[in-house]
PDB file of C-alpha atoms in Angstrom:
ATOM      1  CA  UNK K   1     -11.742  13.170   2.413  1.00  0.00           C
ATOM      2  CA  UNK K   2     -12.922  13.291  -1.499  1.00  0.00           C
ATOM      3  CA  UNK K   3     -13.094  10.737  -3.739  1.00  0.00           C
ATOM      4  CA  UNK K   4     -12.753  10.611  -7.563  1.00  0.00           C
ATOM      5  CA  UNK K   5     -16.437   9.566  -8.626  1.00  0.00           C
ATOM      6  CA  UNK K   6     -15.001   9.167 -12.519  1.00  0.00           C
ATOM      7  CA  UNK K   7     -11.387   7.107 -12.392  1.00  0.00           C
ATOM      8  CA  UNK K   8     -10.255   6.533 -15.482  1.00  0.00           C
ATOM      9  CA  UNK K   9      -8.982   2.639 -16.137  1.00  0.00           C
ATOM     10  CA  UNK K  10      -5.226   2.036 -17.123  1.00  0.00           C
ATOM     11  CA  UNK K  11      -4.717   5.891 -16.665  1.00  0.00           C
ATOM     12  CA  UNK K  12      -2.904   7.540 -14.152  1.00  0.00           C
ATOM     13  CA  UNK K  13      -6.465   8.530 -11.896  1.00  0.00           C
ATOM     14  CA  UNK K  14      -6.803  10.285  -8.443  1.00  0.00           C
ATOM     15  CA  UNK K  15      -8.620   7.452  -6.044  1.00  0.00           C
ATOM     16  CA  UNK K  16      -9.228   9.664  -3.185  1.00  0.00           C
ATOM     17  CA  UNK K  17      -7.126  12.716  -1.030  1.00  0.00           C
ATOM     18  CA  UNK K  18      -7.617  13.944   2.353  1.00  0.00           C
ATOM     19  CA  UNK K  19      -5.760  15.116   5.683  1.00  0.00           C
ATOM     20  CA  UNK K  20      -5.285  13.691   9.161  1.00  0.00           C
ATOM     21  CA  UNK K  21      -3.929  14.961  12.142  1.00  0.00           C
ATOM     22  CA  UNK K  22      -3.525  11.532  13.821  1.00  0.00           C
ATOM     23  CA  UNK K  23      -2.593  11.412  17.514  1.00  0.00           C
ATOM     24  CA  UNK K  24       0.528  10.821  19.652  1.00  0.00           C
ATOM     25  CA  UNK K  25       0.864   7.039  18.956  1.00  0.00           C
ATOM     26  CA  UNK K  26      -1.220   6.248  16.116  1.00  0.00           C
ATOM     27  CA  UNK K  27      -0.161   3.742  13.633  1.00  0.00           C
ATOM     28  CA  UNK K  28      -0.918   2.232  10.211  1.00  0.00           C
ATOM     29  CA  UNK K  29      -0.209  -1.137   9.849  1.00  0.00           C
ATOM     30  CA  UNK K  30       2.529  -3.448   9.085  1.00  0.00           C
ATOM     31  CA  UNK K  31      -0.019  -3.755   6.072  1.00  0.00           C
ATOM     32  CA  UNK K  32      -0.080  -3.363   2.416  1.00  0.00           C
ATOM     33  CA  UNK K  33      -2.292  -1.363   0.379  1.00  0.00           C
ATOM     34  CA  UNK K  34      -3.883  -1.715  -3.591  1.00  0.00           C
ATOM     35  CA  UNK K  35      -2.955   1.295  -4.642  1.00  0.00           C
ATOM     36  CA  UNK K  36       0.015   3.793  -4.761  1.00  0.00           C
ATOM     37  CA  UNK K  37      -0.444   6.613  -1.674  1.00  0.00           C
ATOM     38  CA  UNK K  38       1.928  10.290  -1.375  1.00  0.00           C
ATOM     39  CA  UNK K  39       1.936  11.486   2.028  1.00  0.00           C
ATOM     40  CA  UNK K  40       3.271  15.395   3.141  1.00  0.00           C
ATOM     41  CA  UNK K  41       4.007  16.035   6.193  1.00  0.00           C
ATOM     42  CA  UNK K  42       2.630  19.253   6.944  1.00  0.00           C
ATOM     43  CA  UNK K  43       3.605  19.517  10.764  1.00  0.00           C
ATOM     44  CA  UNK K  44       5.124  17.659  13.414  1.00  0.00           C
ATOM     45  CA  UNK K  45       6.790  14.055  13.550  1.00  0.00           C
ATOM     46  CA  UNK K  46       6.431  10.375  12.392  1.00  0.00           C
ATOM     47  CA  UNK K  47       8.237   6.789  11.799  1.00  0.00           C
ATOM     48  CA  UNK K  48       7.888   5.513   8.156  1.00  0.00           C
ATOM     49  CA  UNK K  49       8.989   2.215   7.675  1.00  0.00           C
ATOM     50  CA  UNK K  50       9.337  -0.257   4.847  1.00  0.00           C
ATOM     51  CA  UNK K  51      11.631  -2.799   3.705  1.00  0.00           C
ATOM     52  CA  UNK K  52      13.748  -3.480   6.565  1.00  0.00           C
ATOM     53  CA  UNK K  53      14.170   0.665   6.716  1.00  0.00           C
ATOM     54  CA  UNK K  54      12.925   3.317   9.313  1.00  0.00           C
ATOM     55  CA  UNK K  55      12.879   6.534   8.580  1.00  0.00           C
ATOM     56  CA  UNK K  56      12.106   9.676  10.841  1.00  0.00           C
ATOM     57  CA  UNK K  57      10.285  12.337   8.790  1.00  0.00           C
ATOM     58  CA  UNK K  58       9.194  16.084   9.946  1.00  0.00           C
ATOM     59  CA  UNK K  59       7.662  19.218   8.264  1.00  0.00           C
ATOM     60  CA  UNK K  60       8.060  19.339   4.357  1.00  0.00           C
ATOM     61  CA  UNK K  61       8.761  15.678   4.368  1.00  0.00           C
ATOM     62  CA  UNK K  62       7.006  13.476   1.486  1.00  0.00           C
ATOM     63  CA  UNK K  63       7.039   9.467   1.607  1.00  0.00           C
ATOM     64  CA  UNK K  64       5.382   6.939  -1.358  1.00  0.00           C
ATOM     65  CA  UNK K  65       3.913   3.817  -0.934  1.00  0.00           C
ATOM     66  CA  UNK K  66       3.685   1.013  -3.454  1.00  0.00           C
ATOM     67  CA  UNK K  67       1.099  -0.976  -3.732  1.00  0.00           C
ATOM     68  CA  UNK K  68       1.939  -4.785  -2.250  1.00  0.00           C
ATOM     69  CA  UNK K  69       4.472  -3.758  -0.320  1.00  0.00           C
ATOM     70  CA  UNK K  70       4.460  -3.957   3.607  1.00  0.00           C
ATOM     71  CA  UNK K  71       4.850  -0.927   5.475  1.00  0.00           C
ATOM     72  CA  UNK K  72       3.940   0.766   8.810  1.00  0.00           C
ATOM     73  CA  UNK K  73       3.885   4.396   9.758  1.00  0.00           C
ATOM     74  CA  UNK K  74       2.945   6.020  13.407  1.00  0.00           C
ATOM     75  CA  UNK K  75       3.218   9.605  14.657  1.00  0.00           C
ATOM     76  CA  UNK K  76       5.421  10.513  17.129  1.00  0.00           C
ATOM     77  CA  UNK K  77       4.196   9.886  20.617  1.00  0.00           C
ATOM     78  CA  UNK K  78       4.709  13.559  21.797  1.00  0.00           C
ATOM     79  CA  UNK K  79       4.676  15.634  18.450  1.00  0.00           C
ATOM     80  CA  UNK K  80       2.454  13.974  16.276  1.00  0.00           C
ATOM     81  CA  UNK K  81       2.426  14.653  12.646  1.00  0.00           C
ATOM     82  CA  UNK K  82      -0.027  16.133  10.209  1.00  0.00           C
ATOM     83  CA  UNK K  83       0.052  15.018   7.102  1.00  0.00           C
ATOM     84  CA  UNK K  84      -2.238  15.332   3.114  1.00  0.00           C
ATOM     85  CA  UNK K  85      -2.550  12.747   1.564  1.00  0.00           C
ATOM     86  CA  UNK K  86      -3.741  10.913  -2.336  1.00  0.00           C
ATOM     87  CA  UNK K  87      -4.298   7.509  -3.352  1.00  0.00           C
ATOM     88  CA  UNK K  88      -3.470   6.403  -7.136  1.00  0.00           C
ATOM     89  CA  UNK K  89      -3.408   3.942  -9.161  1.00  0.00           C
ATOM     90  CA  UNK K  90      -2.835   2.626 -12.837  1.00  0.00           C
ATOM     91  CA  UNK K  91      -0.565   0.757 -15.070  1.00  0.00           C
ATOM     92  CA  UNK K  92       1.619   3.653 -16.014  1.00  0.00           C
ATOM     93  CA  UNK K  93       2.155   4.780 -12.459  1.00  0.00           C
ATOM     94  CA  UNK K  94       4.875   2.470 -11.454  1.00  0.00           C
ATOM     95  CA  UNK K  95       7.210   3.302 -14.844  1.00  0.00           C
ATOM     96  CA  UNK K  96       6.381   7.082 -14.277  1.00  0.00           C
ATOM     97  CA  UNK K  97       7.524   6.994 -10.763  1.00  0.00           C
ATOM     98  CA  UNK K  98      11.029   4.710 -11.329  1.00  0.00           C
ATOM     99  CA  UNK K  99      11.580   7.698 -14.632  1.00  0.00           C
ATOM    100  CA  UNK K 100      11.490  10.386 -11.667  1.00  0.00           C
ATOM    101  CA  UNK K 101      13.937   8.076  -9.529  1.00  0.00           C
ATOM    102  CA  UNK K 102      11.255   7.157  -7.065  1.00  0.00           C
ATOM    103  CA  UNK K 103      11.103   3.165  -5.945  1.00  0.00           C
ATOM    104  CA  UNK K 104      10.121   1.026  -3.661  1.00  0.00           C
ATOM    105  CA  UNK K 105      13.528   1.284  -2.073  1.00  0.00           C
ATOM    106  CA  UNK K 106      13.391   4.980  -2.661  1.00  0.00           C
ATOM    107  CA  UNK K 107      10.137   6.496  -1.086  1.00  0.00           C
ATOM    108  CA  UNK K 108      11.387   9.120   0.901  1.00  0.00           C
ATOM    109  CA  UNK K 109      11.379  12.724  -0.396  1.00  0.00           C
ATOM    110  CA  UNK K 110      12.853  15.738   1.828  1.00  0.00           C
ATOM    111  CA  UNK K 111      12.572  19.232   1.850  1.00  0.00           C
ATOM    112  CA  UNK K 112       9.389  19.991  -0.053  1.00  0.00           C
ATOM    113  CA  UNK K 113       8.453  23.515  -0.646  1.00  0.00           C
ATOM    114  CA  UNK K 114       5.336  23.262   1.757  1.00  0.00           C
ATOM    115  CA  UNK K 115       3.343  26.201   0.823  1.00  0.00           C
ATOM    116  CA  UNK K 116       3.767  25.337  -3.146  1.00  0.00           C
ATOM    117  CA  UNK K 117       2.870  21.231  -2.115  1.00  0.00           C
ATOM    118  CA  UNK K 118       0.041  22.424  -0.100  1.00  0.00           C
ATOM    119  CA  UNK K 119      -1.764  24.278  -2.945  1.00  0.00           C
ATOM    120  CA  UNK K 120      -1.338  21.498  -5.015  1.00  0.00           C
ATOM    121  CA  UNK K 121      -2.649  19.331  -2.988  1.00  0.00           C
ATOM    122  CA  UNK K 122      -5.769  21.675  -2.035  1.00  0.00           C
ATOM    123  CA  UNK K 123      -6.456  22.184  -5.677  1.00  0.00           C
ATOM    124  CA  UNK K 124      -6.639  18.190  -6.355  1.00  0.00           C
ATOM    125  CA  UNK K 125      -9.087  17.701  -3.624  1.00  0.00           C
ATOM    126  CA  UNK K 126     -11.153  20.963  -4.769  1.00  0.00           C
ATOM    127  CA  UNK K 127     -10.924  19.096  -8.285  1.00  0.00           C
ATOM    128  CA  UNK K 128     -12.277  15.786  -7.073  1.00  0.00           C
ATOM    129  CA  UNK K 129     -15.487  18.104  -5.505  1.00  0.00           C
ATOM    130  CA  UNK K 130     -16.914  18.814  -9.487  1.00  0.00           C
ATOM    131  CA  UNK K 131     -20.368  17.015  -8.336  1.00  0.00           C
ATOM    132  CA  UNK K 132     -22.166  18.787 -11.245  1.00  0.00           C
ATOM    133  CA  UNK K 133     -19.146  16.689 -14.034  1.00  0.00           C
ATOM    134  CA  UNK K 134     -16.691  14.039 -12.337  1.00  0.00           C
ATOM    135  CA  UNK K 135     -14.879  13.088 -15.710  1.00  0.00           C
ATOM    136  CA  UNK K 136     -13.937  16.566 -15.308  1.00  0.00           C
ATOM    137  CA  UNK K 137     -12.826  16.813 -12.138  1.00  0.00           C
ATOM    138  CA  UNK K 138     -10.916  13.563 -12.410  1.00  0.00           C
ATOM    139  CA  UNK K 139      -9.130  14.979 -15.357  1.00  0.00           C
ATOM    140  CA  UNK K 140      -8.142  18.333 -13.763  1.00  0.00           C
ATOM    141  CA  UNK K 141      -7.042  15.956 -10.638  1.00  0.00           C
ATOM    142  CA  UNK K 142      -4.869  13.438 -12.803  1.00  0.00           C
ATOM    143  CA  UNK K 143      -3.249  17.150 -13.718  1.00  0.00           C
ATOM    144  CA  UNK K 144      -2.522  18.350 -10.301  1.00  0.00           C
ATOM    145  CA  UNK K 145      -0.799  14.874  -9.485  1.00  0.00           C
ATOM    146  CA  UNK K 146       1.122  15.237 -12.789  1.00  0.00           C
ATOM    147  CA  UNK K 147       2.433  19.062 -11.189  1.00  0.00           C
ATOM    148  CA  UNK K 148       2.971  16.965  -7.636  1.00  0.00           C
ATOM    149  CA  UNK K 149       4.768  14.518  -8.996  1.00  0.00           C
ATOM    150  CA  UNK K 150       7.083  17.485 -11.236  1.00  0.00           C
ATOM    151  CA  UNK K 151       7.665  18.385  -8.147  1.00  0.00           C
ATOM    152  CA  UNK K 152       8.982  15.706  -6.482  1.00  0.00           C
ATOM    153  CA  UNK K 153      11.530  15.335  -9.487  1.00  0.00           C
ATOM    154  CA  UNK K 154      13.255  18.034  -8.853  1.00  0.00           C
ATOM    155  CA  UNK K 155      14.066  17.471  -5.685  1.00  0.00           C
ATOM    156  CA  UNK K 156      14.760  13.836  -5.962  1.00  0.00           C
ATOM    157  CA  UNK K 157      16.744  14.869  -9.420  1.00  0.00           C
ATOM    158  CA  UNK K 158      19.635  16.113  -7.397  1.00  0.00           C
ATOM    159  CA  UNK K 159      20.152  12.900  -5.921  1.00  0.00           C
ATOM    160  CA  UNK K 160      20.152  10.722  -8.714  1.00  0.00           C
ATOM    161  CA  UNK K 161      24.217  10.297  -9.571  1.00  0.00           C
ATOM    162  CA  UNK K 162      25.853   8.477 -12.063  1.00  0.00           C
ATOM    163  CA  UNK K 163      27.688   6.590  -8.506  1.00  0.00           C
ATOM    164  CA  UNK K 164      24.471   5.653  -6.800  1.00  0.00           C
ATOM    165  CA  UNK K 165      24.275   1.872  -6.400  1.00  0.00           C
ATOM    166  CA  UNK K 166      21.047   0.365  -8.573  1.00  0.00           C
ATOM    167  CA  UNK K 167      18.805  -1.754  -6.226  1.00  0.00           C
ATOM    168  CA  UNK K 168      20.731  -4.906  -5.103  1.00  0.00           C
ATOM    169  CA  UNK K 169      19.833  -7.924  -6.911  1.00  0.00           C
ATOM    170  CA  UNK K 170      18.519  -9.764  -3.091  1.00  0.00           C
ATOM    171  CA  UNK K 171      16.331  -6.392  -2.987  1.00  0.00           C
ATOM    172  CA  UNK K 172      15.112  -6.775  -6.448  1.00  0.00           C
ATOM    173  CA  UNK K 173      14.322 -10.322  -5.811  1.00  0.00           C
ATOM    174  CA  UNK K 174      12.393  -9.744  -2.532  1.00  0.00           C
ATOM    175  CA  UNK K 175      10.698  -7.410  -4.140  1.00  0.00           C
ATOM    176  CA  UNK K 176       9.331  -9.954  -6.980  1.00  0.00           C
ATOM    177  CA  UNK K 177       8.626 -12.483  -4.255  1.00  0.00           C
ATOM    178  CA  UNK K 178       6.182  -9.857  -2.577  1.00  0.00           C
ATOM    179  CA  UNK K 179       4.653  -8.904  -6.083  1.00  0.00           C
ATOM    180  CA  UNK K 180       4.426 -12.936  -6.463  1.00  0.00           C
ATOM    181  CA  UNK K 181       2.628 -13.600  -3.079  1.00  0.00           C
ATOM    182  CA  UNK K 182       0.473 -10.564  -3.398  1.00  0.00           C
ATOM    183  CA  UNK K 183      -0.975 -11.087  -6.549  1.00  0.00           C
ATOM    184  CA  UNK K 184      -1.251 -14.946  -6.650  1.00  0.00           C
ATOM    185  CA  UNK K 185      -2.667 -16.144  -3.283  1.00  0.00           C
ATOM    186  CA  UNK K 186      -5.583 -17.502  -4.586  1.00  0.00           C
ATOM    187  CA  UNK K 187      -2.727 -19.967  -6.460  1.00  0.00           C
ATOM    188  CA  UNK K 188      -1.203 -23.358  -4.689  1.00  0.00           C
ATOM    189  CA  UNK K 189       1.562 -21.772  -4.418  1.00  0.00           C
ATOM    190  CA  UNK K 190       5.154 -23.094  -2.356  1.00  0.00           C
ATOM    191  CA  UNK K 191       7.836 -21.594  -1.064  1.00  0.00           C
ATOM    192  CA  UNK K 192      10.461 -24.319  -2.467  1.00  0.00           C
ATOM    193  CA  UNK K 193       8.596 -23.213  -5.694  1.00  0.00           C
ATOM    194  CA  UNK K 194       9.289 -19.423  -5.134  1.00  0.00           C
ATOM    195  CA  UNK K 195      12.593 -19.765  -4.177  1.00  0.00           C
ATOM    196  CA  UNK K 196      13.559 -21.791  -7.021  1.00  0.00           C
ATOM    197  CA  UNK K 197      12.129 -19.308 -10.010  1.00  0.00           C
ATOM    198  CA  UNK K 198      14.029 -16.679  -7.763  1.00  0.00           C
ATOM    199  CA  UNK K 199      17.448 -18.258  -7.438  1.00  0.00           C
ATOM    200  CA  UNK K 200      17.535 -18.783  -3.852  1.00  0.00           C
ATOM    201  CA  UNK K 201      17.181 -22.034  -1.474  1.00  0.00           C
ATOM    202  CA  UNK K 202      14.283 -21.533   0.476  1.00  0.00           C
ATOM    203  CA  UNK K 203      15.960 -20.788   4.219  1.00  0.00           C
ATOM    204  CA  UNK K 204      18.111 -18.127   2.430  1.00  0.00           C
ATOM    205  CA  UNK K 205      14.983 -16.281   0.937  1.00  0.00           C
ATOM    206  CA  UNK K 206      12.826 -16.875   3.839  1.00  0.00           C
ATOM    207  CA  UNK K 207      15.932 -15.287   6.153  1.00  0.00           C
ATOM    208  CA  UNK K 208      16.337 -11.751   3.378  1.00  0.00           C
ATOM    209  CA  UNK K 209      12.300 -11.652   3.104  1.00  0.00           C
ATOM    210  CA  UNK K 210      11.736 -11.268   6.999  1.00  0.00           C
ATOM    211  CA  UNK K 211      14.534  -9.028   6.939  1.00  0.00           C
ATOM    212  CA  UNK K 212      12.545  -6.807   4.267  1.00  0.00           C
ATOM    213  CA  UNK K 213       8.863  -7.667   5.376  1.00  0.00           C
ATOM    214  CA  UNK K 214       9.323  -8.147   9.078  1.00  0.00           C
ATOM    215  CA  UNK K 215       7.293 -11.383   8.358  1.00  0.00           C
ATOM    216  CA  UNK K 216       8.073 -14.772   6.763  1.00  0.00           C
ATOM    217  CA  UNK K 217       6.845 -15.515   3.306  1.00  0.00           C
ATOM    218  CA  UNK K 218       4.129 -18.159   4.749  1.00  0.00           C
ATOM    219  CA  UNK K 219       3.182 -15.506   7.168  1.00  0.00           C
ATOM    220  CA  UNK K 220       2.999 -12.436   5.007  1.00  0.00           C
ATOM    221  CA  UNK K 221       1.173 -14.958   2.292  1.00  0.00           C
ATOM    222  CA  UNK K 222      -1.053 -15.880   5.528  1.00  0.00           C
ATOM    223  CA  UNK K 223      -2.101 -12.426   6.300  1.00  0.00           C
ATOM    224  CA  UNK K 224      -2.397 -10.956   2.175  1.00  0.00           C
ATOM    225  CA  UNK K 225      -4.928 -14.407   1.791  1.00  0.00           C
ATOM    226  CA  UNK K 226      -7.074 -13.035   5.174  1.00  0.00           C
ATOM    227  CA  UNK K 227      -7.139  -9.450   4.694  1.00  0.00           C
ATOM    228  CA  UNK K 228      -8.557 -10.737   0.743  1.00  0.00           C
ATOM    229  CA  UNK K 229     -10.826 -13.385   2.550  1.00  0.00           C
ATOM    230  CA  UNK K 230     -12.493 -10.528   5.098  1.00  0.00           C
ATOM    231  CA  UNK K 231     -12.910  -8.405   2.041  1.00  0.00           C
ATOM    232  CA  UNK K 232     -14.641 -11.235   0.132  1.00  0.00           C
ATOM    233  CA  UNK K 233     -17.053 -12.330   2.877  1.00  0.00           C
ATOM    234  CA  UNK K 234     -18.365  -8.622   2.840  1.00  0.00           C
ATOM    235  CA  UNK K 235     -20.233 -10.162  -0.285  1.00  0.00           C
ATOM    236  CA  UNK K 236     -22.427 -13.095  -1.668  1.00  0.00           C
ATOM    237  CA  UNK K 237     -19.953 -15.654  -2.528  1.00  0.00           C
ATOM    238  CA  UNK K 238     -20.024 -18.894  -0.549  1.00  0.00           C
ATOM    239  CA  UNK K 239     -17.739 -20.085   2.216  1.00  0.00           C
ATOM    240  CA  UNK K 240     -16.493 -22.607  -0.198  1.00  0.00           C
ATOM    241  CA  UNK K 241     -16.089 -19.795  -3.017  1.00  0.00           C
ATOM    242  CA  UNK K 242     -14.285 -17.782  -0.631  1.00  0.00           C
ATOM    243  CA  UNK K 243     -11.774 -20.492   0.442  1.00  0.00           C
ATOM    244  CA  UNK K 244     -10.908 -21.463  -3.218  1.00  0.00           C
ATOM    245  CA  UNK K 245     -10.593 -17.572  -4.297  1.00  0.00           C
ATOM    246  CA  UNK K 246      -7.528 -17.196  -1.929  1.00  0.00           C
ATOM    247  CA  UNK K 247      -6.266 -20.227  -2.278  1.00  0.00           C
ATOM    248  CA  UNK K 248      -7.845 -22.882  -0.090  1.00  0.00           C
ATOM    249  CA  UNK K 249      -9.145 -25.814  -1.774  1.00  0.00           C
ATOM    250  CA  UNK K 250     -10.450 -27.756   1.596  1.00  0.00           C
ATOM    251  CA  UNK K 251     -13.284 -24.935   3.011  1.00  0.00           C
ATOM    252  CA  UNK K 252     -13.062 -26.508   6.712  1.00  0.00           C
ATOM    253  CA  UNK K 253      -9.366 -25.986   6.495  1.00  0.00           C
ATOM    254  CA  UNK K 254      -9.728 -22.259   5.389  1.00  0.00           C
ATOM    255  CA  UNK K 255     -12.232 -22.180   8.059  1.00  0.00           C
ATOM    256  CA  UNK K 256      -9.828 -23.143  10.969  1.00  0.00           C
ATOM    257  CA  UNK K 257      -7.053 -20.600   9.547  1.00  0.00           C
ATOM    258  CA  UNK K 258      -9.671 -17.973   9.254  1.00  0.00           C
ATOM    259  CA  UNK K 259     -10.558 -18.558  12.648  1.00  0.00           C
ATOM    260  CA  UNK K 260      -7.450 -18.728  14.039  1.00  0.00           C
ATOM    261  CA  UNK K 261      -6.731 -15.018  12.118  1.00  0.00           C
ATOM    262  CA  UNK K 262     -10.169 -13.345  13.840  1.00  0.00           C
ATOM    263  CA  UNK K 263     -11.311 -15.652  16.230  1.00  0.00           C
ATOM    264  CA  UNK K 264     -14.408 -16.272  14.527  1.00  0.00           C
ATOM    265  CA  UNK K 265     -15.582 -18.410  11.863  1.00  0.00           C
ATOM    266  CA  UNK K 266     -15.858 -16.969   8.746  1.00  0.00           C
ATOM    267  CA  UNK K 267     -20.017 -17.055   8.666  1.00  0.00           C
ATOM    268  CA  UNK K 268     -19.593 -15.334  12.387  1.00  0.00           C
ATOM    269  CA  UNK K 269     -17.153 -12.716  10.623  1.00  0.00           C
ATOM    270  CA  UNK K 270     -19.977 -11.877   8.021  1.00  0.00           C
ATOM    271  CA  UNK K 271     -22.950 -12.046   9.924  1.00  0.00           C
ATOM    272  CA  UNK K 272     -20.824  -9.138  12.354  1.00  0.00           C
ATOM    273  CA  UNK K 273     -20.267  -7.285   8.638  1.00  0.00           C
ATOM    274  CA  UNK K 274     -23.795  -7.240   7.650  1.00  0.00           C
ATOM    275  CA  UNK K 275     -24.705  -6.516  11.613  1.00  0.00           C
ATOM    276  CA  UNK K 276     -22.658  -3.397  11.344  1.00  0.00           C
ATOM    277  CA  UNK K 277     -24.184  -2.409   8.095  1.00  0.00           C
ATOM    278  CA  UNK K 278     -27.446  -1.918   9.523  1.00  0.00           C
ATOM    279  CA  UNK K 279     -26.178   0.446  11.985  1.00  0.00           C
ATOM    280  CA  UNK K 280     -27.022   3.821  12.126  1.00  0.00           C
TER     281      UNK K 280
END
């Protein structure tokens, strides 16, 4: 895998590229990610799914995923895919995509020219190499995204009719909720309170976000305020620091539910981090 040594802020950068060949079986998630990912299928078969959607891919296949939103993806159990892949981020990225007609409820892609893709994609990683000047490399990287992303428009341009349905206004909503939840665990936040900014009466939104998510907004808030919390106590902050930074003002409280997520207590969680650091 390479990784960009010189992302630019607010830009469009490169994060980091690389290929698997993951076997029969092997899954990703349900789990969100930070940052914006393009996968090509380069060989064999998988199950992408994401909002309440499952969708079969094969050779030439690309799918996008958006940062906060749950998905899951696993090769197929007797023809496993292959797949490249980069990680992206910045606050132009989400407008740029939509302008091309990719979405959150639009992230599959079909019928890439593979050879062309694969070049591309070869070229950003040899890009993201440039030990001896990284601004440079992550420049000529942001540029072979830029030519990925060309690509992807005109194949998704065909698509895009005057007759195709905009996003429904329950998906558009969901869709807020998750941004809501994922970027403001560490508030007090409700689900009465959600519902109400969003329209809905909380059993109705709880019923179309498990439909989207899989998960129920108090569980996929649950798991966002973990993942952040086993992420935080690979650092120096306090217990009590930890708790209140994702949204637990009592630290014995945030101490039961983080036990109850990993079975240990958050100081057995980091004393296993730092354990595993020293190995060799």
């Amino acid at each position: 895998m390479s990784i960009n040594a010189a992302p630019l802020k607010g830009e469009m950068s490169v994060l980091f590229s690389g290929q698997g060949a993951p076997v029969g079986g092997h899954f990703i998630g349900p789990a969100v990610h930070g940052y914006y990912l393009i996968h090509l299928v380069l060989d064999g078969e998988g199950v992408y799914e994401t909002l309440g959607e499952s969708h079969t891919l094969g050779t030439g296949d690309v799918f996008v995923i958006f940062p906060d939103i749950l998905v899951k993806y696993e090769a197929d159990k007797s023809n496993p895919w292959k797949y490249m892949w980069v990680a992206f981020s910045g606050e132009i990225v989400e407008e740029s995509l939509t302008s091309i007609g990719i979405a959150p409820d639009r992230t599959v892609i079909r019928g890439c020219s593979l050879p062309a893709m694969k070049r591309m994609f070869r070229s950003l990683r040899k890009s993201l190499q440039r030990a001896d000047f990284p601004k440079a490399g992550n420049m000529e990287a942001s540029g072979w995204l830029r030519l990925i992303l060309s690509e992807l428009a005109l194949l998704r341009q065909p698509a895009e009719t005057e007759a195709e349905a905009p996003p429904s206004r329950s998906f558009r909503q969901i869709d807020q909720a998750i941004r809501l939840l994922s970027l403001q665990y560490g508030q007090q936040l409700s689900i009465e309170g959600i519902a109400h900014t969003l329209g809905y009466h909380r059993a109705h939104l709880t019923k179309l976000f498990k439909e989207a998510t899989g998960l129920s907004p108090m569980q996929f808030l649950f798991k966002i305020r973990m993942k952040k919390a086993e992420e935080l106590l690979g650092g120096e902050l306090t217990i009590a620091q930890i708790a209140a930074s994702v949204g637990y003002n009592d630290p014995l409280f945030f101490t039961k539910q983080f036990h109850k997520w990993s079975g240990l207590s958050p100081t057995e969680f980091r004393k296993g981090r730092r354990e595993e650091g020293r190995l060799p």
